Amino acid sequence: MAEQQQWVYLFTEGDPTNKQLLGGKGAGLAAMAQAELPVPPGFTITTEACREYYRLNRTFPEGMWSQTQQALSTVEATLHRHFGDVDTPLLVSVRSGAPLSMPGMMDTVLNLGLNDETVEGLARMTDNRRFALDAYRRFISMFSSIVLGIDREKFSNILERFVSQTPDQDESQLSITQLEDLIEAYKNLIFAELHGKTLPQDPYEQLRMAIAAVFDSWMGKRAVNYRRIYRIPDSLGTAVNIQAMVFGNLDWESGTGVAFTRNPATGEKELYGEFLLNAQGEDIVAGIRTPEPISMLETKLPDVYAQLKEVADRLEHFYKDVQDVEFTIEHRKLWLLQTRSAKRTGKAAIRIAVDMVDEEILTPTEAILRVEPQHIEQLLHPTIDPSVKATPIATGLPASPGAAAGKIVFNADEAERLAQEGEDVVLVRPETSPDDFHGMVAARAIVTARGGMTSHAAVVARGMGKPCVVGASDLRIEEGNNLLLVNGLELKRGEWLTVDGSSGNIYAGKLPTIPPQYDAYFHRFMRWADDVRTMGIRANADTPQDAQTARSFGAEGIGLCRTEHMFFGEDRLPLVREMIMAPDRGARHSALEKLLPMQRDDFYQLFKVMDGYPVTIRLLDPPLHEFLPSYEELLQSQAELKFALQKAQSIKEIDETLNQLVEQQLLLRQTERLREANPMLGHRGCRLSITYPEIAEMQSRAIFEAACKAVSEGITVIPEIMIPLVAFPEELRILTDIIHQTAKAVFAEQQITVDYSVGTMIELPRACLVADQIANIAEFFSFGTNDLTQTTLGMSRDDSARFLPNYIEHGILPEDPFRVLDAQGVGQLLQIAVDKGRSTRQDLKIGICGEHGGEPHSIHFCYSLGFDYVSCSPYRIPVARLAAAQAALQAKKNKAA
Amino acid sequence: MAEQQQWVYLFTEGDPTNKQLLGGKGAGLAAMAQAELPVPPGFTITTEACREYYRLNRTFPEGMWSQTQQALSTVEATLHRHFGDVDTPLLVSVRSGAPLSMPGMMDTVLNLGLNDETVEGLARMTDNRRFALDAYRRFISMFSSIVLGIDREKFSNILERFVSQTPDQDESQLSITQLEDLIEAYKNLIFAELHGKTLPQDPYEQLRMAIAAVFDSWMGKRAVNYRRIYRIPDSLGTAVNIQAMVFGNLDWESGTGVAFTRNPATGEKELYGEFLLNAQGEDIVAGIRTPEPISMLETKLPDVYAQLKEVADRLEHFYKDVQDVEFTIEHRKLWLLQTRSAKRTGKAAIRIAVDMVDEEILTPTEAILRVEPQHIEQLLHPTIDPSVKATPIATGLPASPGAAAGKIVFNADEAERLAQEGEDVVLVRPETSPDDFHGMVAARAIVTARGGMTSHAAVVARGMGKPCVVGASDLRIEEGNNLLLVNGLELKRGEWLTVDGSSGNIYAGKLPTIPPQYDAYFHRFMRWADDVRTMGIRANADTPQDAQTARSFGAEGIGLCRTEHMFFGEDRLPLVREMIMAPDRGARHSALEKLLPMQRDDFYQLFKVMDGYPVTIRLLDPPLHEFLPSYEELLQSQAELKFALQKAQSIKEIDETLNQLVEQQLLLRQTERLREANPMLGHRGCRLSITYPEIAEMQSRAIFEAACKAVSEGITVIPEIMIPLVAFPEELRILTDIIHQTAKAVFAEQQITVDYSVGTMIELPRACLVADQIANIAEFFSFGTNDLTQTTLGMSRDDSARFLPNYIEHGILPEDPFRVLDAQGVGQLLQIAVDKGRSTRQDLKIGICGEHGGEPHSIHFCYSLGFDYVSCSPYRIPVARLAAAQAALQAKKNKAA
């Protein structure tokens, strides 16, 4: 018998690291028990036993049952209660626990050990017959449905009938008599369903059956399906945890509660939570009695409070994290029912991490891994006051985080005017175009009815760190009537709207918001992150203001300055249009000449702000028609003008209308000429400068003249000129030649030489595939993963809203690939490009400047490929700093393992 | 001295296979000389000598000069003329000749050996002082500019002055006195330029200098640049060929001419060409005297004609190809100046290849390699009669080959009406849309002002094998006025237009065309090709008519049936629109129900025509808005209706207009909803059926019901269902499940089971990258290289016309990547997909159905990757059959080598 296999482990003896054997829950309970935390005693039947159970055609392996009985008697001895005893009945819970978490997929039986006799013992022990009967009727229905296989609904129907007779149709109002009748009715049901058999009264029989039922649930339909989806092998098996039940409703020195070891909202080191005396956990949930704040426990049961404080401390040292604890007090004795890492606000996460370092619970390195990137993000934007309850009137895509309220306006000019008068406004548009830019600047928040996560509105708003919700398709905007119609609601211009760009929710009215706060904790924490991270963090910033923001958030350079955003300025757009409309090279040249001093000043200001840091400037990228009014608008206005012509009364009116018509027609013709079927794949990026080299010439001249001016004032400039949308090495060679020639000319004129580099944006599959040839010319690569995702997946960001949600829902795609980099697909091209690029040029600098550069999973992926830096919008820089630090730590950990 | 290296080889002694040593030209001359073809004698100074020349800092290697003199004396002895001799002067040409062809990159000196004395000897020998002086003045300017380095322009300027004094400003009118004066003027120029030095009179000195000049030209700027572009190593060096000059103007038993060894237009075995007696080659070019047909030579100099016939025969056996020969007769002796493979028509190419097999000059295998794929293409389409000289009024892109003439019409309805009346019409449109389909069917040819090689017009026209020119941007179409304006010309509706879709040319008026001919030669030749090719050839065919054509051209299956083309039929479009406009699933279903019998019949007819051959059917692919009117048109018509409403006079008129307006608005709203920023990357392909599974259900049901019906009639059907635009394996799994379920249901209903397979079109980069996962599900891959090229290059076919020509011109791209597969870029993805796909499924069937499937270079590439078949438009099938045969032969050859 000495050689018999051990199938059962007390919580105090199992190996807490052996999840494979004990299951996740069993290992956790073993860990707590062995850390001498006050968990109710119990034991685990191993996964091995489960596997053996199946091997033996669903019979218990030899020795398992006797070991179970033996473990149970240890539990009895510990608690001085006895299983099946009518005076001090020991009740247990029977729970599944697989090596991998399968939440809700398998079965649990509570209050096992109750029968017609022990229920009376429980009544006496708790001095609460109603409680005992209630526990019994719950046990009966639970056991019957899970173990005996009777349809759960049949019990519900009976219960429903009794509940309907209570004053408020409330379970908790069932009287003792009603409960007695209910139990009787349940028993009759079982008798009928089992053809004369009854609920087993022998607690050991109950236990045996419950264990078998948990084993059986491993091969239940739900569990098998779940495992198929998550690719968990059937061979693992589940453990069974049997644990004593404790009661908070024994007397007024018992109770139940929930406690956070620190304040989860602020991070302050204080017990936080609530409790109820003489109550069970579900009483808190039911909300019949109002729980008291945890601080009151100190007054009422000071020794229990002391136990809780001590346990909280031990928990935090044990788990090295703030805990969210469910506890029960039974006769002044504290029992932990469950503990888990506490959810917390961003502010709390950082303060706790920093405090725990000071308390030597964590090292700074561990602290970095304790804070999630989204905590940081939360911290950086205003949020709607969580104490306010409000129902959104519509929900769109969360395009740019943060919350703000303002008065509704329907066009950019009005937004600007009202903002100048000191009003807070929210700009509501069907979608935005460059023409709306000044209105977006003026607004507190932006809402569009159309467009995706990378529509114009979304990109511009993120750049400005302004709350924005796009694609809120429930909105109907009647611009002419100054009306916003939302699901039957009618909002007029000037009414208040609150926009939560973090959730995509839109609320009628003005909700209070909480401003972001960066305190000393934040700065200390971020410094630790910076200490361990190895990847550089740069910002996508187009203006000196953006650059300033980026610097203040810790950017170590600009990874993407989109020069076209400079072209959209109100003073620039007419000149850009002049250039586009130019009938020949000369006219184009002269328009560009006028743009030159403006661009030069843009760059000069940028260099000034980024003194000592690299500034990556991308040459003009978008197709030229983006700078013209939309074709449809022009068609429309032409039709209107023709109509006006018909109705014109005077010669003067006719003349004026005719003049307008002619002008419009010119614009229309050019727009028509430039219109593209697929602008994303059209005449843009470096293709523009191949066709019109004078654009590249003007832009590089502006860069070099600005650089010279800055240098002459003692500023350190590190310009990196980036050529977009390269597919062929020769494109890069031609434009690099132009840039070098321009540099040479400017340096000669200015008698100053500035170090600079020329590289390319890798954003087309072909560029990845010929990266070895491209790296012959390019001094750096910056991955434009937005466009690379579009081309690799053949999926337009703007158009994917019609099917992408459906795709994610169907699990065809795990995530929005425009938010989280598609590592399996696009990632392969990145890998190819990095390998090939560095095969030609070992020290090739590699970065990313797509939206993914600020997304933690994608940052981890970039790190794994050996990127030198990531670049993201200024407001995501702290997120990226943390993610980069975590990536470095994770890699170190993996290497060590 | 015996050990001295050999730097010089007589044509009769060099190794003709050693191009590396003798250069291309030298090896060619050696081959001809050693085949005892009558080439003027001469010798080659080796590339080794050139390399040594540079190693020795531009001095001749030891022994080279003495070997040169010795070889020259052998030439003197052969011809009985003497270098520098005043009575029988031997003149030579000095030409470069590198191992790789570098046309025009290096220098040549003719008539070397002339000086003030030998020129008189030449005059006496030719009895033509004018000729001798003319040769001398040419020699002086050539030698001076090339060898002495005097600016060529200075000689041109002097010549210009003399020419201006002739009656017709014509060089050939210079009198003897003028020539003497010109030579004097040249000498003065040299004297001035060289500061008192003169043109060397010693022929040996001339020769020495000329050889050095040819060596020097190897490192000249032109040659170095050329080598840089074509990656030819500088280390190769050039050979120098020195060859005796012969004179066709010695007397009336001398002459010059050009002869084809067979008729290059028809392929008939007869000498073909023309000659002039007592003349030099340039006299034929100058066109002063009219040459006589070669047959006249038999009468005038029968022995020379016999020599020519014999030489022609020897040439053909030697080169195994028909030759285009330049010859000179000097005193009844025939000399070959040059011979090369003759350009020929497609008809001739095939006849010659077949005849040469019968004459045992070629094996069938060799014959296959002698015909170019474009020869076949030429043969398959009508061509404009080459005897007619006409100037095009405009040129566009050659979208679909062949020539046709017809009366101009500006809309599809009129095209149809006139065609029904028996008129030949050419449909002229700004661009075509599915609405124009019936007009395209009716027209002889199609012309559009906009669009690229794969615009709607181009694709549809190629499918129909109809001449089409697209993107003819000089055309201004005033549809309202029924006018076509082209570069100042005004053509009215009903006027004749001739369209050459092979060249892209458009001509006013009706030009005669020659119909295509498939004769016995063609069929014999194609059978040989089929015997050696290993890749299957399928057709892209959407209708039974297309399929019939494809079969008649030798298709072995349908590789792509685009089901959407069936949806564009006039009876279908309203139903398709009904489906698109359906407000819910039920309505959509009922519209699809109505389409089902039509689709079923489509497929049944296809299966019937393709009895025994596989038919690959692609599920619906294009975005749904393609089936709706264009958004702009709707906007326009709405504006017009509103205008009409204003002017309406009666209640009835108002009511009618209002009704129209409402209907239009509904259409407009749906069009607006479906409109996409980048339709190419939008809601299309398998994404449609993921969103609307009922489309895939209907289509697969139609396929299986049709298959069952066909099988029940004894037809052998091999359906291959193809799912387009897959990026994620899960897309394929979902749709494959639907297809299998539908198949099961239909087979059960029909009590018939049909073998079928389900595969996918690989047309996105991501699909290539995860091809291993995709091949788990797909039973075949068919590469859609049109879309794959668009996404890999980030280049829209429709929009690339604005920059692509510029790109090809700049050498950024060697070819239009939509015509010739971009092997370097897109090709890598193909390679990855093939490797990964076959790693999962060894017997994966792989084909291509993009436009590249009919393009010879691309076919070679597909062969190299191990494709099972290529699929192309019916009219390209013979081209593909030949290209596939050549690819197989080429691979065998490469393997052997």
Coordinates of N, CA and C in Angstrom, one line a residue, chain A residues 450 476 625 631-632 635-636 639 642-643 646-647 669 672-684 686-687 690-691 725 727-728 730-731 733-734 764-767 769-770 773 790-796 798-799 802-803 806-807 810-813 817 822 824-826 828-829 832 836, chain B residues 228 231 450 476 625 631-632 635-636 639 642-643 646-647 669 672-683 686-687 690-691 725 727-728 730-731 734 764-767 769-770 773 790-796 798-799 802-803 806-807 810-813 817 822 824-826 828-829 832 836:
Chain A
R450 N -19.3 59.7 -40.4 CA -18.7 58.7 -41.3 C -17.2 58.6 -41.0
R476 N -27.6 61.6 -37.8 CA -28.1 62.2 -39.1 C -27.9 63.7 -38.9
H625 N -4.9 65.9 -55.5 CA -6.3 66.3 -55.5 C -6.8 66.5 -54.1
Y631 N -14.7 66.7 -55.9 CA -15.3 66.7 -57.2 C -16.8 66.8 -57.1
E632 N -17.4 66.1 -56.1 CA -18.8 66.1 -56.0 C -19.3 67.5 -55.6
L635 N -19.3 69.7 -58.6 CA -20.4 69.3 -59.5 C -21.7 70.0 -59.0
Q636 N -21.9 69.8 -57.7 CA -23.0 70.3 -57.0 C -23.1 71.9 -57.2
A639 N -24.0 73.0 -60.6 CA -25.4 72.8 -60.9 C -26.2 74.0 -60.3
K642 N -25.6 77.2 -62.3 CA -26.4 77.2 -63.6 C -27.8 77.5 -63.3
F643 N -28.3 77.0 -62.2 CA -29.6 77.3 -61.7 C -29.8 78.8 -61.5
Q646 N -30.0 80.9 -64.5 CA -31.4 80.9 -65.1 C -32.3 82.0 -64.4
K647 N -32.1 82.1 -63.1 CA -33.0 83.0 -62.4 C -32.4 84.4 -62.2
R669 N -12.3 71.1 -64.0 CA -11.5 70.4 -65.0 C -10.2 69.8 -64.4
E672 N -11.1 67.0 -62.1 CA -11.4 65.8 -62.9 C -10.2 65.1 -63.4
R673 N -9.2 65.9 -63.8 CA -8.0 65.4 -64.4 C -7.2 64.6 -63.3
L674 N -7.2 65.2 -62.1 CA -6.5 64.6 -61.0 C -7.2 63.5 -60.2
R675 N -8.5 63.4 -60.4 CA -9.3 62.4 -59.7 C -8.8 61.0 -59.9
E676 N -8.8 60.2 -58.9 CA -8.3 58.8 -59.0 C -9.3 57.8 -58.6
A677 N -9.2 56.6 -59.2 CA -10.1 55.6 -58.8 C -9.7 55.0 -57.5
N678 N -8.4 54.9 -57.2 CA -7.9 54.4 -55.9 C -6.8 55.3 -55.5
P679 N -7.1 56.5 -54.9 CA -6.1 57.4 -54.6 C -5.0 56.9 -53.7
M680 N -5.3 55.9 -52.9 CA -4.3 55.3 -52.0 C -3.2 54.6 -52.8
L681 N -3.6 54.2 -54.0 CA -2.6 53.5 -54.9 C -2.2 54.4 -56.1
G682 N -2.4 55.7 -55.9 CA -2.3 56.5 -57.1 C -1.0 57.3 -57.2
H683 N -1.2 58.5 -57.7 CA -0.1 59.4 -58.0 C 0.3 60.2 -56.7
R684 N 1.1 59.6 -55.9 CA 1.4 60.2 -54.6 C 2.8 59.8 -54.1
C686 N 6.6 59.4 -53.4 CA 7.7 59.8 -54.2 C 7.4 60.0 -55.7
R687 N 6.2 59.4 -56.1 CA 5.8 59.5 -57.5 C 5.6 60.9 -57.9
I690 N 8.9 62.5 -58.6 CA 9.5 61.9 -59.8 C 8.9 62.7 -61.0
T691 N 7.6 62.9 -60.9 CA 6.9 63.7 -62.0 C 7.3 65.2 -61.9
L725 N 6.8 56.2 -50.0 CA 6.1 55.3 -50.9 C 7.1 54.8 -52.0
A727 N 8.9 52.1 -54.1 CA 8.7 50.7 -54.5 C 9.9 50.2 -55.2
F728 N 10.6 51.1 -55.9 CA 11.7 50.7 -56.7 C 13.0 51.5 -56.3
E730 N 15.3 52.7 -57.8 CA 15.7 53.8 -58.7 C 14.9 55.1 -58.4
E731 N 13.7 54.9 -57.8 CA 13.0 56.1 -57.4 C 13.8 56.8 -56.3
R733 N 17.0 56.6 -55.8 CA 18.2 57.1 -56.3 C 18.0 58.5 -56.9
I734 N 17.0 58.6 -57.7 CA 16.7 59.8 -58.4 C 16.5 61.0 -57.4
L764 N 5.4 49.8 -48.7 CA 4.8 48.9 -49.8 C 5.4 47.6 -49.7
P765 N 4.6 46.5 -50.0 CA 5.2 45.2 -49.9 C 6.5 45.1 -50.8
R766 N 6.4 45.7 -52.0 CA 7.6 45.6 -52.8 C 8.9 46.1 -52.2
A767 N 8.7 47.2 -51.5 CA 9.9 47.8 -50.8 C 10.5 46.8 -49.8
L769 N 10.4 43.6 -50.1 CA 11.0 42.5 -50.8 C 12.3 42.9 -51.5
V770 N 12.5 44.1 -51.8 CA 13.8 44.6 -52.4 C 14.5 45.5 -51.4
Q773 N 18.3 46.1 -51.9 CA 18.7 47.1 -52.9 C 18.4 48.5 -52.4
Q790 N -2.5 48.4 -45.3 CA -3.5 48.5 -46.4 C -3.2 47.7 -47.6
T791 N -1.9 47.8 -48.0 CA -1.5 47.1 -49.3 C -1.4 45.6 -49.0
T792 N -0.8 45.2 -47.9 CA -0.6 43.8 -47.7 C -1.9 43.0 -47.5
L793 N -2.8 43.7 -46.8 CA -4.1 43.0 -46.6 C -5.1 43.4 -47.8
G794 N -4.7 44.3 -48.6 CA -5.6 44.7 -49.7 C -6.9 45.3 -49.1
M795 N -6.7 46.1 -48.0 CA -7.8 46.6 -47.3 C -7.7 48.1 -47.0
S796 N -8.6 48.9 -47.5 CA -8.6 50.3 -47.3 C -9.1 50.7 -45.9
D798 N -10.2 53.4 -44.9 CA -11.4 54.2 -45.0 C -12.7 53.4 -45.3
D799 N -12.5 52.3 -46.0 CA -13.6 51.5 -46.5 C -13.9 50.2 -45.6
R802 N -17.1 48.8 -43.2 CA -18.3 48.1 -43.6 C -18.2 46.6 -43.3
F803 N -16.9 46.1 -43.2 CA -16.8 44.6 -43.0 C -15.9 44.2 -41.8
N806 N -17.4 43.0 -38.5 CA -17.9 41.7 -38.7 C -16.8 40.6 -38.7
Y807 N -15.7 41.0 -39.3 CA -14.5 40.1 -39.3 C -14.0 39.8 -38.0
H810 N -16.3 37.6 -36.1 CA -16.2 36.2 -36.5 C -14.9 35.5 -36.2
G811 N -14.0 36.3 -35.6 CA -12.7 35.7 -35.3 C -11.8 35.5 -36.5
I812 N -12.2 36.1 -37.7 CA -11.3 36.0 -38.8 C -10.0 36.7 -38.6
L813 N -10.1 37.8 -37.9 CA -9.0 38.6 -37.5 C -9.1 38.8 -35.9
P817 N -6.5 45.4 -37.6 CA -5.1 45.4 -38.0 C -4.5 46.8 -38.1
D822 N -0.6 43.5 -37.6 CA -0.9 42.1 -38.0 C 0.5 41.4 -38.1
Q824 N 1.4 38.3 -38.0 CA 1.4 37.1 -38.9 C 1.6 37.4 -40.4
G825 N 1.0 38.5 -40.8 CA 1.0 38.8 -42.2 C 2.0 40.0 -42.4
V826 N 1.6 41.2 -42.1 CA 2.5 42.4 -42.3 C 3.8 42.2 -41.6
Q828 N 5.6 39.6 -41.3 CA 6.5 38.8 -42.1 C 7.3 39.7 -43.0
L829 N 6.5 40.7 -43.6 CA 7.2 41.6 -44.5 C 8.2 42.5 -43.8
I832 N 11.2 40.4 -43.2 CA 12.0 40.3 -44.5 C 12.8 41.6 -44.8
K836 N 16.8 41.9 -44.9 CA 17.4 42.2 -46.2 C 18.1 43.6 -46.1
Chain B
R228 N 27.6 50.9 -66.9 CA 27.1 51.1 -65.6 C 25.6 50.7 -65.5
R231 N 25.3 47.0 -66.2 CA 26.1 46.2 -65.3 C 27.1 45.3 -66.1
R450 N -10.1 58.0 -71.8 CA -9.5 57.8 -70.6 C -9.2 56.3 -70.3
R476 N -11.2 64.8 -77.6 CA -12.2 65.5 -76.8 C -13.6 65.1 -77.4
H625 N -21.0 48.4 -55.6 CA -21.4 49.7 -56.3 C -21.1 49.7 -57.7
Y631 N -22.0 57.6 -59.0 CA -22.5 58.6 -58.0 C -22.6 60.0 -58.7
E632 N -21.6 60.3 -59.5 CA -21.6 61.6 -60.2 C -22.7 61.8 -61.1
L635 N -25.8 62.4 -59.1 CA -25.8 63.8 -58.6 C -26.3 64.7 -59.7
Q636 N -25.7 64.5 -60.9 CA -26.0 65.3 -62.1 C -27.4 65.3 -62.4
A639 N -29.7 67.0 -60.1 CA -29.7 68.5 -60.3 C -30.6 68.8 -61.4
K642 N -34.3 68.5 -60.5 CA -34.7 69.6 -59.7 C -35.0 70.8 -60.5
F643 N -34.1 71.0 -61.5 CA -34.2 72.1 -62.5 C -35.5 71.9 -63.2
Q646 N -38.6 72.9 -61.3 CA -38.8 74.3 -61.3 C -39.6 74.8 -62.5
K647 N -39.3 74.2 -63.6 CA -39.8 74.6 -64.9 C -41.1 73.9 -65.3
R669 N -28.9 57.4 -52.4 CA -28.6 57.1 -51.0 C -27.8 55.8 -50.9
E672 N -24.4 56.2 -52.3 CA -23.6 56.9 -51.4 C -23.1 56.0 -50.3
R673 N -24.0 55.1 -49.8 CA -23.6 54.2 -48.7 C -22.5 53.2 -49.2
L674 N -22.6 52.8 -50.4 CA -21.7 51.8 -50.9 C -20.4 52.4 -51.5
R675 N -20.4 53.7 -51.7 CA -19.3 54.4 -52.4 C -18.0 54.1 -51.5
E676 N -16.9 54.0 -52.2 CA -15.7 53.7 -51.4 C -14.5 54.6 -51.9
A677 N -13.7 54.9 -50.9 CA -12.5 55.8 -51.2 C -11.6 55.1 -52.1
N678 N -11.4 53.8 -51.8 CA -10.4 53.0 -52.6 C -11.1 51.6 -52.9
P679 N -12.0 51.6 -53.9 CA -12.8 50.4 -54.1 C -11.9 49.1 -54.3
M680 N -10.7 49.3 -54.9 CA -9.8 48.2 -55.1 C -9.5 47.5 -53.8
L681 N -9.5 48.3 -52.7 CA -9.1 47.7 -51.4 C -10.3 47.7 -50.5
G682 N -11.5 47.6 -51.1 CA -12.7 47.7 -50.3 C -13.5 46.5 -50.1
H683 N -14.8 46.6 -50.0 CA -15.7 45.5 -49.7 C -16.0 44.7 -50.9
C686 N -14.0 37.8 -51.4 CA -14.7 37.0 -50.5 C -15.3 37.8 -49.3
R687 N -14.9 39.0 -49.2 CA -15.5 39.9 -48.1 C -17.0 40.0 -48.3
I690 N -18.6 36.9 -47.1 CA -18.6 36.8 -45.6 C -19.7 37.6 -45.0
T691 N -19.9 38.8 -45.6 CA -21.0 39.7 -45.1 C -22.4 39.2 -45.6
L725 N -9.8 37.0 -53.4 CA -9.3 38.1 -52.5 C -9.2 37.6 -51.0
A727 N -7.3 36.9 -47.7 CA -6.2 37.4 -47.0 C -5.9 36.6 -45.7
F728 N -7.0 36.0 -45.2 CA -7.0 35.2 -43.9 C -7.5 33.8 -44.2
E730 N -9.1 31.9 -42.4 CA -10.4 31.8 -41.8 C -11.5 32.2 -42.8
E731 N -11.2 33.2 -43.6 CA -12.2 33.6 -44.7 C -12.5 32.4 -45.6
I734 N -14.6 29.6 -43.8 CA -16.0 29.9 -43.7 C -16.7 29.6 -45.0
L764 N -3.4 38.8 -52.9 CA -3.0 39.8 -51.9 C -1.6 39.3 -51.3
P765 N -0.8 40.3 -51.0 CA 0.5 39.9 -50.4 C 0.3 39.0 -49.2
R766 N -0.7 39.3 -48.4 CA -0.8 38.6 -47.1 C -1.1 37.1 -47.4
A767 N -1.9 36.9 -48.5 CA -2.2 35.5 -48.9 C -0.9 34.7 -49.2
L769 N 2.0 35.3 -48.0 CA 2.8 35.2 -46.8 C 2.3 34.1 -45.9
V770 N 1.0 33.8 -45.9 CA 0.4 32.7 -45.1 C -0.1 31.6 -46.0
Q773 N -0.8 28.1 -44.5 CA -2.1 28.0 -43.8 C -3.2 27.9 -44.8
Q790 N -1.0 45.3 -58.2 CA -1.5 46.5 -57.6 C -1.1 46.7 -56.1
T791 N -1.3 45.7 -55.4 CA -1.1 45.8 -53.9 C 0.4 45.7 -53.6
T792 N 1.1 44.9 -54.3 CA 2.5 44.8 -54.0 C 3.3 46.1 -54.3
L793 N 2.9 46.7 -55.4 CA 3.5 47.9 -55.9 C 2.8 49.1 -55.3
G794 N 1.7 48.9 -54.7 CA 0.9 50.1 -54.2 C 0.5 51.0 -55.4
M795 N 0.1 50.3 -56.5 CA -0.1 51.1 -57.7 C -1.4 50.7 -58.4
S796 N -2.3 51.6 -58.5 CA -3.6 51.3 -59.1 C -3.5 51.3 -60.6
D798 N -5.7 51.7 -62.8 CA -6.5 52.8 -63.4 C -5.8 54.1 -63.3
D799 N -5.0 54.3 -62.2 CA -4.5 55.6 -62.0 C -3.0 55.8 -62.4
R802 N -0.9 58.2 -65.2 CA -0.4 59.5 -65.1 C 1.1 59.6 -64.8
F803 N 1.7 58.4 -64.3 CA 3.1 58.5 -64.0 C 3.9 57.3 -64.5
N806 N 6.2 57.8 -67.6 CA 7.3 58.5 -67.2 C 8.3 57.6 -66.5
Y807 N 7.8 56.7 -65.7 CA 8.7 55.7 -64.9 C 9.4 54.8 -65.9
H810 N 12.1 56.7 -67.6 CA 13.3 57.0 -66.8 C 14.0 55.7 -66.4
G811 N 13.5 54.5 -66.8 CA 14.2 53.3 -66.5 C 14.0 52.9 -65.0
I812 N 13.0 53.5 -64.3 CA 12.8 53.1 -63.0 C 12.2 51.7 -63.0
L813 N 11.4 51.5 -64.0 CA 10.8 50.2 -64.2 C 11.1 49.8 -65.6
P817 N 4.4 47.0 -65.4 CA 4.3 45.7 -64.6 C 2.9 45.1 -64.7
D822 N 6.3 41.7 -62.7 CA 7.4 42.2 -62.0 C 8.1 41.1 -61.3
Q824 N 11.1 40.6 -60.1 CA 11.9 41.0 -58.9 C 11.1 41.3 -57.6
G825 N 9.9 41.9 -57.8 CA 9.1 42.2 -56.6 C 7.9 41.2 -56.5
V826 N 6.9 41.3 -57.3 CA 5.8 40.4 -57.2 C 6.2 39.0 -57.3
Q828 N 8.8 37.6 -56.1 CA 9.2 37.0 -54.9 C 8.0 36.5 -54.1
L829 N 6.9 37.2 -54.1 CA 5.8 36.8 -53.4 C 5.2 35.5 -54.0
I832 N 7.4 32.7 -52.7 CA 7.0 32.4 -51.3 C 5.7 31.6 -51.2
K836 N 5.5 27.9 -49.8 CA 4.8 27.7 -48.6 C 3.5 26.8 -48.9

